[in-house]
PDB file of C-alpha atoms in Angstrom:
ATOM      1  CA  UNK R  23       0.000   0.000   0.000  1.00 75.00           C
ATOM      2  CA  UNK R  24       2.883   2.576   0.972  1.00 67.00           C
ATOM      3  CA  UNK R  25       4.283   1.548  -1.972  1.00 75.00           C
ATOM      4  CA  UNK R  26       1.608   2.306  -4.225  1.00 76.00           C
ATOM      5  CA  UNK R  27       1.086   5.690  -3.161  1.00 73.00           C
ATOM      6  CA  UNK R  28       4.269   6.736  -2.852  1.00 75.00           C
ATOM      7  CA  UNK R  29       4.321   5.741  -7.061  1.00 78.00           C
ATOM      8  CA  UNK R  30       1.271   7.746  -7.038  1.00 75.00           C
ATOM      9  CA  UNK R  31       2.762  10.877  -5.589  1.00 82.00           C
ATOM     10  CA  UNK R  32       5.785  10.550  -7.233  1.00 73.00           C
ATOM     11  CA  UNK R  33       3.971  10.604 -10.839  1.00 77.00           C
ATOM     12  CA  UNK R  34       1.978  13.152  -9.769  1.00 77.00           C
ATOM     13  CA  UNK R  35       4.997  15.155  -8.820  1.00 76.00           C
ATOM     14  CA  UNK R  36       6.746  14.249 -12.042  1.00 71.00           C
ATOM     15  CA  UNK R  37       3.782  15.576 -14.338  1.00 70.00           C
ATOM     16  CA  UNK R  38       3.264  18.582 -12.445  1.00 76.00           C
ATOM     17  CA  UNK R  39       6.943  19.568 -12.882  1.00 74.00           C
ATOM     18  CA  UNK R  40       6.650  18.269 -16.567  1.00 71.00           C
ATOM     19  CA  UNK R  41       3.337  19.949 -17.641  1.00 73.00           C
ATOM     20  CA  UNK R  42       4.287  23.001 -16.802  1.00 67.00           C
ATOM     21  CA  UNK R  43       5.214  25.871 -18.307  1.00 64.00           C
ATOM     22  CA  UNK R  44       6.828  29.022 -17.310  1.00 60.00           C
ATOM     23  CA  UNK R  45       5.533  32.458 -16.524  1.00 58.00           C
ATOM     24  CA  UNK R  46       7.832  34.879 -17.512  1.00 58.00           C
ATOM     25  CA  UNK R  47       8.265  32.933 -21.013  1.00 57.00           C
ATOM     26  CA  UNK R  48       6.999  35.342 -24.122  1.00 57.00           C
ATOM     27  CA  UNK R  49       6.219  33.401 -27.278  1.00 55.00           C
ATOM     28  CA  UNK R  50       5.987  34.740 -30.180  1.00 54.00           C
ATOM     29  CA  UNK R  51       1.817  35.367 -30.637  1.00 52.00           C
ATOM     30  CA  UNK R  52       1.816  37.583 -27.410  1.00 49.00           C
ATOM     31  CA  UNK R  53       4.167  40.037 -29.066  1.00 49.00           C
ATOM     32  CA  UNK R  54       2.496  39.983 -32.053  1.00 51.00           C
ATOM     33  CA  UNK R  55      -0.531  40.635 -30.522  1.00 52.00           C
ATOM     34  CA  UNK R  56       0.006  43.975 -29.208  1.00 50.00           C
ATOM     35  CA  UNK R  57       0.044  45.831 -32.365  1.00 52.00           C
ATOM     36  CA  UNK R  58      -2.189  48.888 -30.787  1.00 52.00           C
ATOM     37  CA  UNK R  59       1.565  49.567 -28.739  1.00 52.00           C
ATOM     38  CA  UNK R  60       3.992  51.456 -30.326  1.00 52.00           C
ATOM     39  CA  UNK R  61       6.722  49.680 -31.776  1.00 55.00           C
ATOM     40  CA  UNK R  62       9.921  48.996 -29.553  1.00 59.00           C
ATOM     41  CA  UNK R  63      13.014  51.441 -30.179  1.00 64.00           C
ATOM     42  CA  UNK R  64      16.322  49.972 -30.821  1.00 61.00           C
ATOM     43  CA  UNK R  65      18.653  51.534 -27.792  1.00 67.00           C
ATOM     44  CA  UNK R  66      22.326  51.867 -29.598  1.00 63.00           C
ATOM     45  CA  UNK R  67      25.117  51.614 -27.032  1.00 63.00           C
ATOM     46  CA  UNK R  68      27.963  53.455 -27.366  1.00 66.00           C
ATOM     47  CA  UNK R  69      31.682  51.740 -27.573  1.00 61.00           C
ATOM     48  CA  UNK R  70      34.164  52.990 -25.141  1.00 64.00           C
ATOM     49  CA  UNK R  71      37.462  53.454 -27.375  1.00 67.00           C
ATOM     50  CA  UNK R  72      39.692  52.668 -23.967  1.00 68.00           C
ATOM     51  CA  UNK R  73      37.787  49.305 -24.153  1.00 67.00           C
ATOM     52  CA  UNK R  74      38.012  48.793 -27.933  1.00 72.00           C
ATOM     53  CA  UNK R  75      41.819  49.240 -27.642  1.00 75.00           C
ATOM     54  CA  UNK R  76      42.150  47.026 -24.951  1.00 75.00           C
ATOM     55  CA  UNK R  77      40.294  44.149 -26.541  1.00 84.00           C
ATOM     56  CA  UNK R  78      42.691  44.831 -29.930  1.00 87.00           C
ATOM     57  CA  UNK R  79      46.102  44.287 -27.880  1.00 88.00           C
ATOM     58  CA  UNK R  80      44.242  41.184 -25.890  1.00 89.00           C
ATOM     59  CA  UNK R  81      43.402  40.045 -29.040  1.00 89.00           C
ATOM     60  CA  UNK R  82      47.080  40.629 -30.439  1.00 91.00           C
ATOM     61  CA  UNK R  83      48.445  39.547 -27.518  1.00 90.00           C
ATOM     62  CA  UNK R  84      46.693  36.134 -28.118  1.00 91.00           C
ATOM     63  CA  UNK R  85      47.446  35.906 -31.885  1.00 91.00           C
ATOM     64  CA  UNK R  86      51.328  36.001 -30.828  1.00 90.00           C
ATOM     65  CA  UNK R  87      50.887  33.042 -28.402  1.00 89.00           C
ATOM     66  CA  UNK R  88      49.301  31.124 -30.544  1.00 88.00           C
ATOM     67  CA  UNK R  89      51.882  31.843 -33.293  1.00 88.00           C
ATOM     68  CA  UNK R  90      55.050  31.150 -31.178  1.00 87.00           C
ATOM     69  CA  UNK R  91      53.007  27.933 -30.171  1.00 85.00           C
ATOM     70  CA  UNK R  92      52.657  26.591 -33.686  1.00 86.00           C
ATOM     71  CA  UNK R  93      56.326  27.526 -34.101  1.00 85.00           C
ATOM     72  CA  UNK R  94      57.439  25.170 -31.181  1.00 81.00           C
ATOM     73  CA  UNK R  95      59.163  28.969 -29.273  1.00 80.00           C
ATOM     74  CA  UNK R  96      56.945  27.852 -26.041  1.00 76.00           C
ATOM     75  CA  UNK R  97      57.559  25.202 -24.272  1.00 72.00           C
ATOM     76  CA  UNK R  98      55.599  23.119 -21.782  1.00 72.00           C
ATOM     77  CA  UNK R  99      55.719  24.277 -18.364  1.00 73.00           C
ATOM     78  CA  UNK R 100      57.385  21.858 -15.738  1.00 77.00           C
ATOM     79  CA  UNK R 101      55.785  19.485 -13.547  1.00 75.00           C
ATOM     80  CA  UNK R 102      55.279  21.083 -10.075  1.00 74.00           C
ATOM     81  CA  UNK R 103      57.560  19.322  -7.394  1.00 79.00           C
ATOM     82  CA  UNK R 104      54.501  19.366  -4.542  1.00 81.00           C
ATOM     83  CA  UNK R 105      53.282  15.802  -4.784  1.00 76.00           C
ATOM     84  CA  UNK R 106      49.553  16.293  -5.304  1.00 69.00           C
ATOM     85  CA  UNK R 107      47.612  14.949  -2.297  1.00 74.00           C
ATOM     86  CA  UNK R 108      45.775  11.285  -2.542  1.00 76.00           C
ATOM     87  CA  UNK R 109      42.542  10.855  -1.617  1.00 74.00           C
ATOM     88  CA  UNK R 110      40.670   7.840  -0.853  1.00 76.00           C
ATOM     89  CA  UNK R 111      37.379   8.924  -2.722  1.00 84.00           C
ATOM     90  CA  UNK R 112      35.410   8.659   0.260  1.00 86.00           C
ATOM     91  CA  UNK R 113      32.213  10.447   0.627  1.00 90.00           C
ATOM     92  CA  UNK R 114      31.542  12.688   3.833  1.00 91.00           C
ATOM     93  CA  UNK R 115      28.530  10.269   4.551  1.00 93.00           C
ATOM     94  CA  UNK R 116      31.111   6.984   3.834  1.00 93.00           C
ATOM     95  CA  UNK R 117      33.590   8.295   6.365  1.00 93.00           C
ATOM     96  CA  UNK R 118      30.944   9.207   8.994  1.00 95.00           C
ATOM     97  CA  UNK R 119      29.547   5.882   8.477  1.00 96.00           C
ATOM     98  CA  UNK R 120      32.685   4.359   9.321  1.00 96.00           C
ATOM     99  CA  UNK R 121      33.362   6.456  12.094  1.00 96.00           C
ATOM    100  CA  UNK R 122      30.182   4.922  13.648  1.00 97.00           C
ATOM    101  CA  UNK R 123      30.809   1.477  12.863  1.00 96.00           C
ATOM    102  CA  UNK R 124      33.955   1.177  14.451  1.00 96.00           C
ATOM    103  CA  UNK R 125      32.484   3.182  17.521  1.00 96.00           C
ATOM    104  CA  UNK R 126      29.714   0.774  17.327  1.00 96.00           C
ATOM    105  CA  UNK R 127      32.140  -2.147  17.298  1.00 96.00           C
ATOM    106  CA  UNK R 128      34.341  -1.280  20.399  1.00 96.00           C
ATOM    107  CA  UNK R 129      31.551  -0.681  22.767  1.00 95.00           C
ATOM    108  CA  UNK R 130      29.822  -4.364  21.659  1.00 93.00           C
ATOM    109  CA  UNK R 131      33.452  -5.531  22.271  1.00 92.00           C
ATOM    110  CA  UNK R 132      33.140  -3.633  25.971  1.00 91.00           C
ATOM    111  CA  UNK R 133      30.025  -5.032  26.676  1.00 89.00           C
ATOM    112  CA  UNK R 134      30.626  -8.701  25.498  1.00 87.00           C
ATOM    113  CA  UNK R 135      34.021  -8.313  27.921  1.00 86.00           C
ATOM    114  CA  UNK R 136      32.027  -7.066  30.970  1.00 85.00           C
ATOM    115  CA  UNK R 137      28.875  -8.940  30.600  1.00 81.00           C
ATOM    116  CA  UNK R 138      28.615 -11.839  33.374  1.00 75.00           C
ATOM    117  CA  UNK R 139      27.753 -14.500  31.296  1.00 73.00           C
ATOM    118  CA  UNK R 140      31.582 -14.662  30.521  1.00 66.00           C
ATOM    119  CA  UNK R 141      32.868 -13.423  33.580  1.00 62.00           C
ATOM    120  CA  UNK R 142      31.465 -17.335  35.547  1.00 63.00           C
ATOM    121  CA  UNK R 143      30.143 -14.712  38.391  1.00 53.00           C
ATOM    122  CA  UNK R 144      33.421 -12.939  38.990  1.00 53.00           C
TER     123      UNK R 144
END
């Protein structure tokens, strides 16, 4: 039964997200539409020439590197001699999991040595 509706919900969930569609989507009818509005003006922007320049010696700049690349004048840069550090791929929840199952182990070691069952009565 829990299983059921839980599917239930879930495919509910799934075609509500699905079905949807958005609000602040415009398609293409609802600007067409408003034809009594005045048209929309074109807003130019003006280029800063400090910018423009900028962009040209970037762009000069890059052309150059690329060049000397082609032309084998740049070399590879050497291998870093910090020894990167190794993980074990754990996951937070894997380590913390781990954490509790040893914890979990030593006390049901404590308690097996100090029950009285193995202690004969001592």
């Amino acid at each position: 039964m829990l299983n059921k509706l839980a599917s239930l919900t879930l495919a509910a969930a799934l075609l509500t997200a699905l079905s949807g569609t958005s609000a602040f989507a415009n398609s293409s009818s609802s600007l067409n539409s408003n034809k009594d509005q005045p048209a929309t003006r074109l807003r130019f922007v003006r280029i800063d020439s400090s910018k423009s320049r900028l962009n040209e010696k970037l762009r000069i700049n890059v052309l150059k590197l690329v060049a000397d690349a082609k032309a084998g004048k740049i070399s590879t840069a050497e291998r870093p001699q910090i020894q990167p550090a190794k993980s074990n791929n754990l996951s937070k929840r894997t380590k913390i999991a781990i954490g509790v199952g040893i914890a979990a182990a030593v006390i049901a070691v404590i308690v097996i040595v100090k029950s009285p069952i193995l202690n004969d009565g001592r």
